[in-house]
Each structure stands twice: as structure tokens, then as C-alpha cells.
């Protein structure tokens, strides 16, 4: 299939498909006229790369673990020495980000509570200043 159809089927933009190829993540074959020709396996691989990217993994990490991931299902992953350590590190990073967001949310909630207790609730104009 041509790149436009592959983009539609995979949900990945044409530009991103080309980028994935440049990064060595997918390998569509070339026609005699040098057009990219995508197989269904290329489309599935592009979906997998995009899903891993949305999970917060960089393309460099994805390239390293892609051979270990047979599908998007966790029970279909092949054992790979570095896969678990990469995923554990990413999980720890996410936990740290969540903790930071919770602290920020609590600080904002405390500030808003203090303002309402003082009878000085934020006006619409001052609330707009925070946007």
C-alpha cells in the first residue's frame, strides 16, 4: 500500500511514517520507481511505535525494545534483557511526575482555600491572570 493509505490505516501521519523510517523503526520496501510500499506488518509496527511513544518512551528507547514487543498486548512480549529495566525506569519517572503534580495541585488548592476563608475570593479578572 502507498504511504497515504498506510497513514490512514495506522493513524500515524505521513510525516511521522517517514520519520520512523529515518530512525530505523520501520522498513517499508521500495518499488522500482522508489515509492514506499507498506505491508500490513509495517502498519501494525507503526501503530506499536506510536503507542509506545504515547506511553512516554522516547524513540531511542523504542528502537531498543521494539524487537522485544511482539504486539501491544503485555502478555505477547518476548523476554528481553533490557525491556524490564527500561520499563521500570519509565514507571519510576511517571511516579515522580505524578507526585510532583499532586504537590502542585495541593498547593493551588491550599491557596484557593485560604483566599476563600479570608473572604477574598478570586475575581474573574484575577483568575484570568493565572491562565
C-alpha positions as semicolon CSV with decimal commas, in nm:
position;residue;x (nm);y (nm);z (nm)
1;X;0,000;0,000;0,000
2;X;0,111;0,357;-0,058
3;X;0,213;0,590;0,224
4;X;-0,121;0,776;0,235
5;X;-0,318;0,458;0,289
6;X;-0,063;0,335;0,544
7;X;-0,101;0,664;0,731
8;X;-0,480;0,634;0,735
9;X;-0,474;0,271;0,849
10;X;-0,209;0,323;1,115
11;X;-0,334;0,655;1,249
12;X;0,018;0,793;1,204
13;X;0,082;1,095;0,983
14;X;0,273;1,060;0,657
15;X;0,546;1,280;0,801
16;X;0,576;1,058;1,109
17;X;0,590;0,742;0,896
18;X;0,883;0,890;0,707
19;X;1,046;0,989;1,036
20;X;1,001;0,639;1,178
21;X;1,172;0,507;0,866
22;X;1,456;0,760;0,902
23;X;1,502;0,644;1,261
24;X;1,518;0,280;1,150
25;X;1,197;0,180;1,326
26;X;1,005;0,069;1,017
27;X;1,135;-0,057;0,685
28;X;0,883;-0,032;0,400
29;X;1,005;-0,179;0,076
30;X;1,061;0,038;-0,229
31;X;0,906;-0,007;-0,570
32;X;1,112;0,006;-0,887
33;X;1,013;0,374;-0,905
34;X;1,145;0,417;-0,544
35;X;0,799;0,472;-0,394
36;X;0,749;0,337;-0,045
37;X;0,526;0,031;-0,034
38;X;0,390;-0,057;0,309
39;X;0,282;-0,405;0,410
40;X;0,021;-0,465;0,678
41;X;0,308;-0,558;0,913
42;X;0,456;-0,208;0,862
43;X;0,121;-0,052;0,953
44;X;0,100;-0,262;1,269
45;X;0,457;-0,172;1,359
46;X;0,384;0,199;1,314
47;X;0,082;0,164;1,546
48;X;0,302;-0,012;1,802
49;X;0,570;0,258;1,783
50;X;0,308;0,528;1,825
51;X;0,151;0,353;2,124
52;X;0,489;0,318;2,294
53;X;0,563;0,682;2,220
54;X;0,229;0,787;2,372
55;X;0,325;0,586;2,679
56;X;0,614;0,828;2,719
57;X;0,902;0,631;2,575
58;X;1,149;0,809;2,350
59;X;1,212;0,679;2,001
60;X;1,564;0,576;2,106
61;X;1,418;0,361;2,384
62;X;1,150;0,228;2,149
63;X;1,417;0,128;1,898
64;X;1,598;-0,064;2,171
65;X;1,292;-0,251;2,298
66;X;1,093;-0,287;1,976
67;X;1,234;-0,632;1,898
68;X;1,108;-0,743;2,240
69;X;0,750;-0,632;2,185
70;X;0,557;-0,873;1,967
71;X;0,231;-0,677;1,999
72;X;0,064;-0,413;2,212
73;X;-0,058;-0,683;2,450
74;X;0,163;-0,720;2,757
75;X;0,123;-1,099;2,752
76;X;0,268;-1,118;2,399
77;X;0,601;-0,954;2,479
78;X;0,915;-1,159;2,422
79;X;1,167;-1,175;2,704
80;X;1,439;-0,915;2,652
81;X;1,719;-0,836;2,899
82;X;1,675;-0,460;2,896
83;X;1,298;-0,438;2,849
84;X;1,205;-0,472;3,214
85;X;1,471;-0,228;3,334
86;X;1,365;0,031;3,075
87;X;1,001;-0,003;3,172
88;X;1,080;0,010;3,544
89;X;1,279;0,333;3,493
90;X;0,993;0,485;3,294
91;X;0,744;0,379;3,560
92;X;0,958;0,546;3,828
93;X;0,978;0,867;3,622
94;X;0,599;0,867;3,589
95;X;0,555;0,809;3,962
96;X;0,782;1,107;4,032
97;X;0,589;1,327;3,789
98;X;0,258;1,223;3,947
99;X;0,392;1,307;4,294
100;X;0,503;1,650;4,170
101;X;0,164;1,716;4,010
102;X;-0,010;1,617;4,332
103;X;0,206;1,863;4,528
104;X;0,128;2,138;4,280
105;X;-0,244;2,060;4,292
106;X;-0,239;2,067;4,673
107;X;-0,054;2,400;4,677
108;X;-0,311;2,556;4,445
109;X;-0,600;2,410;4,646
110;X;-0,449;2,545;4,969
111;X;-0,409;2,889;4,815
112;X;-0,766;2,894;4,688
113;X;-0,897;2,776;5,024
114;X;-0,701;3,046;5,206
115;X;-0,840;3,309;4,971
116;X;-1,199;3,198;5,022
117;X;-1,158;3,177;5,401
118;X;-1,033;3,536;5,407
119;X;-1,340;3,644;5,216
120;X;-1,115;3,749;4,932
121;X;-1,224;3,503;4,666
122;X;-1,052;3,544;4,338
123;X;-1,233;3,775;4,099
124;X;-1,277;3,677;3,738
125;X;-1,007;3,921;3,634
126;X;-0,751;3,790;3,881
127;X;-0,837;3,429;3,796
128;X;-0,768;3,509;3,433
129;X;-0,417;3,618;3,532
130;X;-0,338;3,256;3,624
131;X;-0,417;3,127;3,273
